[in-house]
Amino acid sequence: MPARLPERRPVPVLGLELAAGRRAPDAYPAQASYPGPSPYPGQAAGNAGQLSAGAGQAAAGHGRRGLMLAVCCMSLFMVGLDNTIVNVGLPDIGRDLHAGVSGLQWTIAAYTIALAALLMFSGAIADRIGRRTIFQVGLSLFTLGSWLCSLAPSLSWLIGFRILQGVGGSMLNPAALGIITNSFTRPAERARAIGVWDGVFGLSMALGPVLGGVLVGTVGWRGIFWANIPVGLAAVSLTALFVPDSRAPRSRRADPVGQFLIIMMLGSLAYAIIEGPGLGWRSPEIFGFFALAVAALAVLLAYEPRRAEPMVEFRFFRSVPFAGANLSAVCAIAAMAGFLFLSTLYLQDVRGLSALQAGLTILPMPVVMALCAPLAGRMVAKRGPRIPLVIAGAALTISSAALSRLTGTTEHSYLIVTYALFGIGAGMVSSPITNGVMSGVPKTQAGMASGMNSSSRQLGQSLGVAIVGSVLAASMRGSMQTGFVHAAHAGWWILAGCGYVVLLLGLVCTTRWARATATRLST
């Protein structure tokens, strides 16, 4: 196992006081190259000049790292905004493009499957070619895909352009988290920086429903993809100016076989789950796709450990905290994705609310999520991941169970309380998961680790929409307005089960025994 990240004094980031102190001499990776002016201006000869230069270097380092974090957060803001905006627009997309429940599922799943399938590959490529380079390519593809989605003439074209968005999005989180991990190296410092990162995601989700409602209500569903374009263009320019390029000292070999197996596994599994209600769960086609997914997973498990440089480091899963963090990510993000999918359809198709009214009704969830995410980061830094994980699991379980009691006339106050409670769970879960995955990873493997972390999240989002949507479609009797409440009942309880798994993992994976497995892995 390579040496762990070097310790250094934490610094303030975006106004969030991490701690006081000067920047350590190794505050930047030796392999990083910085565009534009030197980050060390004003260096003079002599003792007095050296002291002045040291202060200038520290200030420049603090400011540059804050700008780097801000630019990285812009990419996450764009991805988070896209998630909630697209969900708000689903009913209008269905009506305009004549899409049923499965078509709406594919509108979400095409994007998330591409993300999940390519994230680990993108993380490895970012380590090899350069994190800034891959970050800029991802921003460009995501922005182009957003523009093309706004022009889609049919559902099939929209799904195809969503795949292009997913390819670009797969390059953003691994590269950005790799940049953050290499810049904020002290555990407490990294935890708080990740808290800011997760808070930005919550903020983007908070703005998404309202902005999506405004755009759908004024210019139609195609306008929901326009919001990504100015953010993407600005992020591309700022990345060139302020973000340093860094890469792993030793390049990793490409793994086309492993990449193909991952795409085959996720694509087959999603197709079987989404199309199962329509084609029949016992049909030869659905059975064949389930079998193909299982076979691809079996071959992947046998093939990857034999490679000198595997794309998926299965040995990391010997660590109970690492494995638990990834499983928690799958369950928590599945719950969030299922929540947004069911809530959007319920509010617009059952309650008859406009897109803007639906966005305002959902708003308590992302607002509370944005408030809780930085708090969770501070809790992880001071007390470890157990408390926020248990709070998150309990909140997700209770709120999902409460939402199973929805009717066509449920009071708005009930919705506000349950949505806010769900937001507590969603906000508390992200920081302990991200920090748990990244803190035990060597600096040279930051891209791969962040790719595995993001893949778990996107897998959860894909499964959440696919499973809940399929249960909804299989149980639907009559129109959406008359049959949704009964058909969605089982879906809400599936989400409650996901929350309960998060709670149990928070208790089990933070024990002394679990920490010992992580220690053995690093020795």
Tab-separated table of C-alpha atoms in Angstrom, residues 35-451:
chain	number	residue	atom	x	y	z
A	35	PRO	CA	-1.382	27.900	-15.330
A	36	GLY	CA	-1.126	31.644	-15.380
A	37	PRO	CA	0.882	33.706	-12.897
A	38	SER	CA	3.075	32.004	-10.365
A	39	PRO	CA	1.348	31.223	-7.080
A	40	TYR	CA	4.404	32.543	-5.284
A	41	PRO	CA	4.601	36.276	-6.119
A	42	GLY	CA	6.697	38.840	-4.319
A	43	GLN	CA	9.610	36.663	-3.252
A	44	ALA	CA	12.625	38.783	-2.295
A	45	ALA	CA	16.133	38.118	-1.152
A	46	GLY	CA	17.222	38.332	2.446
A	47	ASN	CA	15.648	37.221	5.678
A	48	ALA	CA	13.052	40.003	5.774
A	49	GLY	CA	12.193	39.391	2.139
A	50	GLN	CA	11.864	35.676	2.796
A	51	LEU	CA	9.457	36.290	5.652
A	52	SER	CA	7.381	38.599	3.455
A	53	ALA	CA	7.455	36.065	0.643
A	54	GLY	CA	6.378	33.319	3.033
A	55	ALA	CA	3.349	35.336	4.066
A	56	GLY	CA	2.579	36.087	0.412
A	57	GLN	CA	2.914	32.438	-0.524
A	58	ALA	CA	0.581	31.392	2.269
A	59	ALA	CA	-2.020	33.974	1.251
A	60	ALA	CA	-1.712	32.992	-2.406
A	61	GLY	CA	-1.970	29.321	-1.494
A	62	HIS	CA	-5.072	29.896	0.622
A	63	GLY	CA	-6.750	31.980	-2.046
A	64	ARG	CA	-5.870	29.629	-4.891
A	65	ARG	CA	-7.096	26.579	-3.029
A	66	GLY	CA	-10.332	28.387	-2.238
A	67	LEU	CA	-10.772	29.191	-5.936
A	68	MET	CA	-9.959	25.598	-6.862
A	69	LEU	CA	-12.633	24.338	-4.479
A	70	ALA	CA	-15.110	26.877	-5.867
A	71	VAL	CA	-14.511	25.787	-9.465
A	72	CYS	CA	-14.809	22.102	-8.543
A	73	CYS	CA	-18.034	22.864	-6.718
A	74	MET	CA	-19.408	24.504	-9.875
A	75	SER	CA	-19.326	21.149	-11.647
A	76	LEU	CA	-21.161	19.488	-8.772
A	77	PHE	CA	-23.653	22.352	-8.739
A	78	MET	CA	-24.364	21.767	-12.415
A	79	VAL	CA	-24.853	18.008	-11.967
A	80	GLY	CA	-27.055	18.460	-8.882
A	81	LEU	CA	-29.112	21.116	-10.627
A	82	ASP	CA	-29.648	18.785	-13.573
A	83	ASN	CA	-30.957	16.020	-11.297
A	84	THR	CA	-33.787	17.991	-9.728
A	85	ILE	CA	-34.622	20.089	-12.784
A	86	VAL	CA	-35.102	17.012	-14.976
A	87	ASN	CA	-37.303	15.356	-12.346
A	88	VAL	CA	-39.574	18.419	-12.198
A	89	GLY	CA	-39.915	18.319	-15.984
A	90	LEU	CA	-40.764	14.596	-16.260
A	91	PRO	CA	-44.577	14.983	-16.458
A	92	ASP	CA	-44.264	17.544	-19.271
A	93	ILE	CA	-41.697	15.401	-21.084
A	94	GLY	CA	-44.062	12.440	-20.853
A	95	ARG	CA	-46.983	14.397	-22.284
A	96	ASP	CA	-44.998	16.105	-25.059
A	97	LEU	CA	-43.029	13.052	-26.211
A	98	HIS	CA	-45.783	10.511	-25.448
A	99	ALA	CA	-43.692	8.587	-22.915
A	100	GLY	CA	-45.076	6.197	-20.316
A	101	VAL	CA	-43.540	5.348	-16.953
A	102	SER	CA	-40.766	3.283	-18.566
A	103	GLY	CA	-39.916	6.133	-20.922
A	104	LEU	CA	-39.590	8.513	-17.981
A	105	GLN	CA	-37.417	5.955	-16.217
A	106	TRP	CA	-35.083	5.797	-19.222
A	107	THR	CA	-34.867	9.592	-19.313
A	108	ILE	CA	-33.253	9.409	-15.874
A	109	ALA	CA	-31.569	6.000	-16.145
A	110	ALA	CA	-29.784	6.640	-19.460
A	111	TYR	CA	-27.846	9.443	-17.804
A	112	THR	CA	-27.137	7.670	-14.525
A	113	ILE	CA	-26.122	4.363	-16.147
A	114	ALA	CA	-23.585	6.131	-18.362
A	115	LEU	CA	-22.279	7.907	-15.278
A	116	ALA	CA	-22.021	4.759	-13.165
A	117	ALA	CA	-20.460	2.681	-15.931
A	118	LEU	CA	-17.718	5.169	-16.827
A	119	LEU	CA	-16.856	6.810	-13.508
A	120	MET	CA	-14.084	4.415	-12.492
A	121	PHE	CA	-12.614	4.491	-15.993
A	122	SER	CA	-12.734	8.294	-15.935
A	123	GLY	CA	-11.070	8.367	-12.519
A	124	ALA	CA	-8.192	6.198	-13.765
A	125	ILE	CA	-7.837	8.276	-16.930
A	126	ALA	CA	-7.800	11.458	-14.839
A	127	ASP	CA	-4.949	10.037	-12.757
A	128	ARG	CA	-3.067	9.155	-15.941
A	129	ILE	CA	-3.665	12.057	-18.339
A	130	GLY	CA	-4.286	14.844	-15.839
A	131	ARG	CA	-7.220	15.750	-13.617
A	132	ARG	CA	-7.661	19.269	-14.977
A	133	THR	CA	-7.640	18.042	-18.586
A	134	ILE	CA	-10.292	15.379	-17.988
A	135	PHE	CA	-12.293	17.847	-15.891
A	136	GLN	CA	-12.420	20.312	-18.803
A	137	VAL	CA	-13.357	17.604	-21.324
A	138	GLY	CA	-16.165	16.466	-19.027
A	139	LEU	CA	-17.468	20.005	-18.625
A	140	SER	CA	-17.485	20.480	-22.400
A	141	LEU	CA	-19.323	17.219	-23.125
A	142	PHE	CA	-21.868	17.820	-20.363
A	143	THR	CA	-22.593	21.322	-21.646
A	144	LEU	CA	-22.906	20.083	-25.241
A	145	GLY	CA	-25.198	17.259	-24.146
A	146	SER	CA	-27.419	19.707	-22.267
A	147	TRP	CA	-27.803	21.870	-25.374
A	148	LEU	CA	-28.638	18.857	-27.553
A	149	CYS	CA	-31.192	17.609	-24.997
A	150	SER	CA	-33.023	20.916	-25.361
A	151	LEU	CA	-33.330	20.228	-29.118
A	152	ALA	CA	-34.397	16.543	-28.898
A	153	PRO	CA	-37.238	15.848	-31.385
A	154	SER	CA	-38.313	12.548	-29.809
A	155	LEU	CA	-37.880	10.401	-26.716
A	156	SER	CA	-35.212	8.217	-28.344
A	157	TRP	CA	-33.121	11.260	-29.255
A	158	LEU	CA	-33.529	12.673	-25.753
A	159	ILE	CA	-32.325	9.392	-24.239
A	160	GLY	CA	-29.332	9.384	-26.592
A	161	PHE	CA	-28.353	12.931	-25.657
A	162	ARG	CA	-28.797	12.099	-21.977
A	163	ILE	CA	-26.194	9.356	-22.485
A	164	LEU	CA	-23.819	12.015	-23.871
A	165	GLN	CA	-24.500	14.093	-20.767
A	166	GLY	CA	-23.682	11.062	-18.656
A	167	VAL	CA	-20.375	10.495	-20.469
A	168	GLY	CA	-19.369	14.083	-19.712
A	169	GLY	CA	-20.670	13.915	-16.171
A	170	SER	CA	-18.643	10.760	-15.509
A	171	MET	CA	-15.474	12.834	-15.904
A	172	LEU	CA	-16.455	15.579	-13.473
A	173	ASN	CA	-16.717	14.087	-9.985
A	174	PRO	CA	-13.648	11.806	-10.114
A	175	ALA	CA	-11.412	14.577	-11.436
A	176	ALA	CA	-12.848	17.200	-9.067
A	177	LEU	CA	-12.615	14.987	-5.991
A	178	GLY	CA	-9.087	14.013	-7.008
A	179	ILE	CA	-8.166	17.700	-7.190
A	180	ILE	CA	-9.727	18.358	-3.775
A	181	THR	CA	-8.075	15.330	-2.187
A	182	ASN	CA	-4.652	16.375	-3.444
A	183	SER	CA	-5.178	19.958	-2.244
A	184	PHE	CA	-6.795	19.368	1.179
A	185	THR	CA	-4.771	16.560	2.675
A	186	ARG	CA	-5.254	16.726	6.442
A	187	PRO	CA	-8.182	14.502	7.515
A	188	ALA	CA	-10.117	17.204	9.392
A	189	GLU	CA	-9.371	19.739	6.662
A	190	ARG	CA	-10.549	17.343	3.967
A	191	ALA	CA	-13.706	16.496	5.906
A	192	ARG	CA	-14.699	20.153	6.127
A	193	ALA	CA	-13.855	20.825	2.494
A	194	ILE	CA	-16.000	17.845	1.512
A	195	GLY	CA	-18.723	19.304	3.734
A	196	VAL	CA	-18.619	22.458	1.608
A	197	TRP	CA	-18.650	20.268	-1.514
A	198	ASP	CA	-21.729	18.391	-0.319
A	199	GLY	CA	-23.382	21.632	0.798
A	200	VAL	CA	-23.081	22.961	-2.752
A	201	PHE	CA	-24.796	19.821	-3.995
A	202	GLY	CA	-27.629	20.467	-1.566
A	203	LEU	CA	-27.829	24.094	-2.696
A	204	SER	CA	-28.088	23.030	-6.333
A	205	MET	CA	-30.878	20.623	-5.429
A	206	ALA	CA	-32.632	23.406	-3.535
A	207	LEU	CA	-32.558	25.722	-6.542
A	208	GLY	CA	-33.417	22.942	-9.014
A	209	PRO	CA	-37.123	22.496	-8.220
A	210	VAL	CA	-37.839	26.236	-8.239
A	211	LEU	CA	-35.749	27.029	-11.308
A	212	GLY	CA	-37.118	23.967	-13.068
A	213	GLY	CA	-40.671	24.988	-12.244
A	214	VAL	CA	-40.069	28.498	-13.576
A	215	LEU	CA	-38.485	27.228	-16.791
A	216	VAL	CA	-41.112	24.548	-17.429
A	217	GLY	CA	-43.893	27.023	-16.686
A	218	THR	CA	-42.511	29.741	-18.981
A	219	VAL	CA	-40.608	28.144	-21.869
A	220	GLY	CA	-41.437	24.443	-21.498
A	221	TRP	CA	-39.433	21.384	-20.502
A	222	ARG	CA	-36.687	22.084	-23.033
A	223	GLY	CA	-35.680	25.097	-20.976
A	224	ILE	CA	-34.634	22.885	-18.051
A	225	PHE	CA	-31.480	21.924	-19.955
A	226	TRP	CA	-30.544	25.536	-20.700
A	227	ALA	CA	-29.613	26.208	-17.068
A	228	ASN	CA	-26.503	23.994	-17.391
A	229	ILE	CA	-25.048	25.865	-20.347
A	230	PRO	CA	-23.865	29.163	-18.735
A	231	VAL	CA	-22.577	27.334	-15.646
A	232	GLY	CA	-20.655	24.868	-17.814
A	233	LEU	CA	-19.084	27.555	-19.989
A	234	ALA	CA	-18.036	29.576	-16.939
A	235	ALA	CA	-16.538	26.504	-15.259
A	236	VAL	CA	-14.472	25.642	-18.357
A	237	SER	CA	-12.946	29.134	-18.409
A	238	LEU	CA	-12.271	29.314	-14.672
A	239	THR	CA	-10.690	25.867	-14.672
A	240	ALA	CA	-8.121	26.998	-17.232
A	241	LEU	CA	-7.251	29.996	-15.061
A	242	PHE	CA	-7.193	28.684	-11.508
A	243	VAL	CA	-7.123	24.873	-11.320
A	244	PRO	CA	-3.698	23.171	-11.350
A	245	ASP	CA	-3.150	20.018	-13.319
A	246	SER	CA	-2.038	16.941	-11.392
A	247	ARG	CA	-1.684	13.272	-12.164
A	248	ALA	CA	-0.486	10.069	-10.588
A	249	PRO	CA	3.306	9.634	-10.774
A	250	ARG	CA	2.874	6.302	-12.567
A	251	SER	CA	0.263	5.838	-15.300
A	252	ARG	CA	-2.242	3.007	-15.066
A	253	ARG	CA	-2.868	0.657	-17.941
A	254	ALA	CA	-6.185	0.744	-19.756
A	255	ASP	CA	-8.687	-2.013	-18.923
A	256	PRO	CA	-11.064	-2.324	-21.904
A	257	VAL	CA	-12.285	-5.775	-20.841
A	258	GLY	CA	-13.229	-4.584	-17.351
A	259	GLN	CA	-14.916	-1.484	-18.773
A	260	PHE	CA	-16.943	-3.591	-21.219
A	261	LEU	CA	-18.053	-5.943	-18.425
A	262	ILE	CA	-19.213	-3.045	-16.243
A	263	ILE	CA	-21.232	-1.513	-19.095
A	264	MET	CA	-22.734	-4.909	-19.901
A	265	MET	CA	-23.643	-5.589	-16.274
A	266	LEU	CA	-25.263	-2.220	-15.536
A	267	GLY	CA	-27.015	-1.873	-18.887
A	268	SER	CA	-28.488	-5.387	-18.755
A	269	LEU	CA	-29.621	-4.997	-15.157
A	270	ALA	CA	-31.302	-1.651	-15.829
A	271	TYR	CA	-33.048	-2.940	-18.956
A	272	ALA	CA	-34.391	-5.994	-17.144
A	273	ILE	CA	-35.710	-3.951	-14.198
A	274	ILE	CA	-37.254	-1.147	-16.268
A	275	GLU	CA	-38.813	-3.278	-19.001
A	276	GLY	CA	-39.828	-6.138	-16.692
A	277	PRO	CA	-43.361	-4.843	-15.926
A	278	GLY	CA	-44.142	-4.388	-19.620
A	279	LEU	CA	-42.621	-7.565	-21.027
A	280	GLY	CA	-43.342	-9.776	-18.015
A	281	TRP	CA	-40.890	-10.768	-15.325
A	282	ARG	CA	-40.884	-14.398	-16.518
A	283	SER	CA	-40.440	-13.597	-20.199
A	284	PRO	CA	-37.346	-15.101	-21.910
A	285	GLU	CA	-36.057	-11.631	-22.793
A	286	ILE	CA	-36.117	-10.308	-19.225
A	287	PHE	CA	-34.721	-13.560	-17.841
A	288	GLY	CA	-31.931	-13.400	-20.411
A	289	PHE	CA	-30.929	-9.861	-19.464
A	290	PHE	CA	-30.892	-10.719	-15.757
A	291	ALA	CA	-28.705	-13.737	-16.548
A	292	LEU	CA	-26.405	-11.570	-18.685
A	293	ALA	CA	-25.967	-9.102	-15.805
A	294	VAL	CA	-25.108	-11.902	-13.373
A	295	ALA	CA	-22.681	-13.477	-15.839
A	296	ALA	CA	-20.928	-10.148	-16.464
A	297	LEU	CA	-20.537	-9.624	-12.702
A	298	ALA	CA	-19.128	-13.142	-12.235
A	299	VAL	CA	-16.571	-12.684	-15.006
A	300	LEU	CA	-15.627	-9.249	-13.613
A	301	LEU	CA	-15.031	-10.701	-10.140
A	302	ALA	CA	-12.813	-13.414	-11.607
A	303	TYR	CA	-10.970	-11.219	-14.095
A	304	GLU	CA	-10.116	-8.017	-12.207
A	305	PRO	CA	-8.084	-9.492	-9.296
A	306	ARG	CA	-5.764	-11.167	-11.817
A	307	ARG	CA	-4.750	-7.862	-13.383
A	308	ALA	CA	-1.673	-6.069	-12.116
A	309	GLU	CA	-3.576	-2.780	-12.362
A	310	PRO	CA	-7.305	-3.537	-12.147
A	311	MET	CA	-9.874	-0.884	-12.905
A	312	VAL	CA	-11.871	-1.993	-9.856
A	313	GLU	CA	-9.744	-2.498	-6.745
A	314	PHE	CA	-11.765	-5.246	-5.068
A	315	ARG	CA	-9.122	-5.514	-2.323
A	316	PHE	CA	-10.398	-2.182	-0.936
A	317	PHE	CA	-13.623	-3.973	-0.028
A	318	ARG	CA	-11.766	-6.019	2.572
A	319	SER	CA	-12.080	-2.873	4.675
A	320	VAL	CA	-15.485	-2.942	6.352
A	321	PRO	CA	-15.721	0.877	6.591
A	322	PHE	CA	-14.914	1.236	2.892
A	323	ALA	CA	-17.365	-1.470	1.832
A	324	GLY	CA	-20.009	-0.118	4.207
A	325	ALA	CA	-19.579	3.421	2.895
A	326	ASN	CA	-20.143	2.279	-0.690
A	327	LEU	CA	-23.177	0.168	0.242
A	328	SER	CA	-24.557	3.100	2.236
A	329	ALA	CA	-24.068	5.288	-0.835
A	330	VAL	CA	-26.051	2.858	-3.005
A	331	CYS	CA	-28.940	2.701	-0.522
A	332	ALA	CA	-29.034	6.400	0.380
A	333	ILE	CA	-28.866	7.676	-3.201
A	334	ALA	CA	-31.424	5.058	-4.289
A	335	ALA	CA	-33.759	6.478	-1.655
A	336	MET	CA	-33.148	10.040	-2.844
A	337	ALA	CA	-33.667	9.178	-6.508
A	338	GLY	CA	-36.842	7.222	-5.760
A	339	PHE	CA	-38.105	10.068	-3.570
A	340	LEU	CA	-37.707	12.675	-6.334
A	341	PHE	CA	-39.248	10.382	-8.952
A	342	LEU	CA	-42.332	9.521	-6.890
A	343	SER	CA	-42.796	12.996	-5.411
A	344	THR	CA	-42.719	14.748	-8.790
A	345	LEU	CA	-45.328	12.430	-10.302
A	346	TYR	CA	-47.497	12.600	-7.171
A	347	LEU	CA	-47.536	16.386	-6.938
A	348	GLN	CA	-48.177	17.078	-10.625
A	349	ASP	CA	-50.208	14.093	-11.844
A	350	VAL	CA	-52.206	13.334	-8.667
A	351	ARG	CA	-52.462	16.711	-6.943
A	352	GLY	CA	-52.633	18.681	-10.196
A	353	LEU	CA	-49.954	21.194	-9.203
A	354	SER	CA	-48.015	23.145	-11.792
A	355	ALA	CA	-44.299	22.492	-12.232
A	356	LEU	CA	-43.471	25.618	-10.206
A	357	GLN	CA	-45.929	24.720	-7.427
A	358	ALA	CA	-44.504	21.196	-7.306
A	359	GLY	CA	-40.958	22.579	-7.110
A	360	LEU	CA	-41.894	24.872	-4.230
A	361	THR	CA	-43.583	21.989	-2.408
A	362	ILE	CA	-40.486	19.780	-2.726
A	363	LEU	CA	-38.235	22.691	-1.712
A	364	PRO	CA	-38.063	21.853	2.044
A	365	MET	CA	-36.154	18.665	1.254
A	366	PRO	CA	-33.191	20.185	-0.668
A	367	VAL	CA	-33.082	23.295	1.547
A	368	VAL	CA	-32.726	21.217	4.709
A	369	MET	CA	-30.288	18.982	2.871
A	370	ALA	CA	-28.100	21.975	1.994
A	371	LEU	CA	-28.135	23.121	5.621
A	372	CYS	CA	-27.306	19.705	7.054
A	373	ALA	CA	-24.473	18.782	4.671
A	374	PRO	CA	-21.846	21.186	6.098
A	375	LEU	CA	-23.000	20.311	9.616
A	376	ALA	CA	-22.408	16.642	8.837
A	377	GLY	CA	-18.907	17.494	7.629
A	378	ARG	CA	-18.117	19.176	10.947
A	379	MET	CA	-19.547	16.221	12.881
A	380	VAL	CA	-17.395	13.786	10.915
A	381	ALA	CA	-14.305	15.906	11.570
A	382	LYS	CA	-14.945	16.095	15.335
A	383	ARG	CA	-16.678	12.831	16.266
A	384	GLY	CA	-16.411	10.476	13.309
A	385	PRO	CA	-19.060	9.155	10.895
A	386	ARG	CA	-21.307	7.133	13.252
A	387	ILE	CA	-23.613	9.897	14.531
A	388	PRO	CA	-24.428	11.484	11.136
A	389	LEU	CA	-24.935	8.048	9.537
A	390	VAL	CA	-27.361	6.943	12.255
A	391	ILE	CA	-29.252	10.251	12.054
A	392	ALA	CA	-29.394	9.938	8.261
A	393	GLY	CA	-30.657	6.356	8.305
A	394	ALA	CA	-33.319	7.094	10.915
A	395	ALA	CA	-34.553	10.211	9.084
A	396	LEU	CA	-34.741	8.451	5.712
A	397	THR	CA	-36.595	5.487	7.221
A	398	ILE	CA	-39.153	7.494	9.193
A	399	SER	CA	-39.882	10.013	6.434
A	400	SER	CA	-40.291	7.340	3.723
A	401	ALA	CA	-42.605	5.319	5.954
A	402	ALA	CA	-44.641	8.463	6.633
A	403	LEU	CA	-44.884	9.210	2.891
A	404	SER	CA	-46.415	5.757	2.320
A	405	ARG	CA	-49.562	7.166	3.964
A	406	LEU	CA	-50.098	9.842	1.297
A	407	THR	CA	-53.548	10.267	-0.205
A	408	GLY	CA	-54.898	12.482	-2.928
A	409	THR	CA	-55.856	15.101	-0.337
A	410	THR	CA	-52.968	14.991	2.143
A	411	GLU	CA	-52.438	18.377	3.797
A	412	HIS	CA	-49.496	20.486	2.664
A	413	SER	CA	-48.211	20.776	6.225
A	414	TYR	CA	-47.776	16.983	6.309
A	415	LEU	CA	-45.803	17.129	3.065
A	416	ILE	CA	-43.580	19.948	4.315
A	417	VAL	CA	-42.678	18.109	7.524
A	418	THR	CA	-41.991	14.772	5.843
A	419	TYR	CA	-40.010	16.362	3.011
A	420	ALA	CA	-37.905	18.330	5.505
A	421	LEU	CA	-37.258	15.159	7.526
A	422	PHE	CA	-36.145	13.409	4.359
A	423	GLY	CA	-33.820	16.367	3.715
A	424	ILE	CA	-32.152	15.799	7.095
A	425	GLY	CA	-31.347	12.240	6.092
A	426	ALA	CA	-30.129	13.227	2.634
A	427	GLY	CA	-27.927	16.001	4.018
A	428	MET	CA	-26.399	13.978	6.828
A	429	VAL	CA	-25.427	10.956	4.754
A	430	SER	CA	-23.135	12.341	2.075
A	431	SER	CA	-20.143	13.676	4.036
A	432	PRO	CA	-19.509	10.550	6.145
A	433	ILE	CA	-19.766	8.386	3.034
A	434	THR	CA	-17.399	10.501	0.940
A	435	ASN	CA	-14.897	11.056	3.724
A	436	GLY	CA	-14.980	7.369	4.694
A	437	VAL	CA	-14.171	6.281	1.151
A	438	MET	CA	-11.451	8.861	0.489
A	439	SER	CA	-9.637	9.093	3.825
A	440	GLY	CA	-8.022	5.664	3.618
A	441	VAL	CA	-6.876	5.948	0.001
A	442	PRO	CA	-3.297	6.721	-1.143
A	443	LYS	CA	-2.897	10.059	-2.883
A	444	THR	CA	-1.798	8.363	-6.104
A	445	GLN	CA	-5.131	6.479	-6.238
A	446	ALA	CA	-7.368	9.485	-5.555
A	447	GLY	CA	-8.968	9.350	-9.001
A	448	MET	CA	-9.802	5.648	-8.761
A	449	ALA	CA	-11.180	5.954	-5.238
A	450	SER	CA	-13.358	8.937	-6.095
A	451	GLY	CA	-14.537	7.075	-9.185
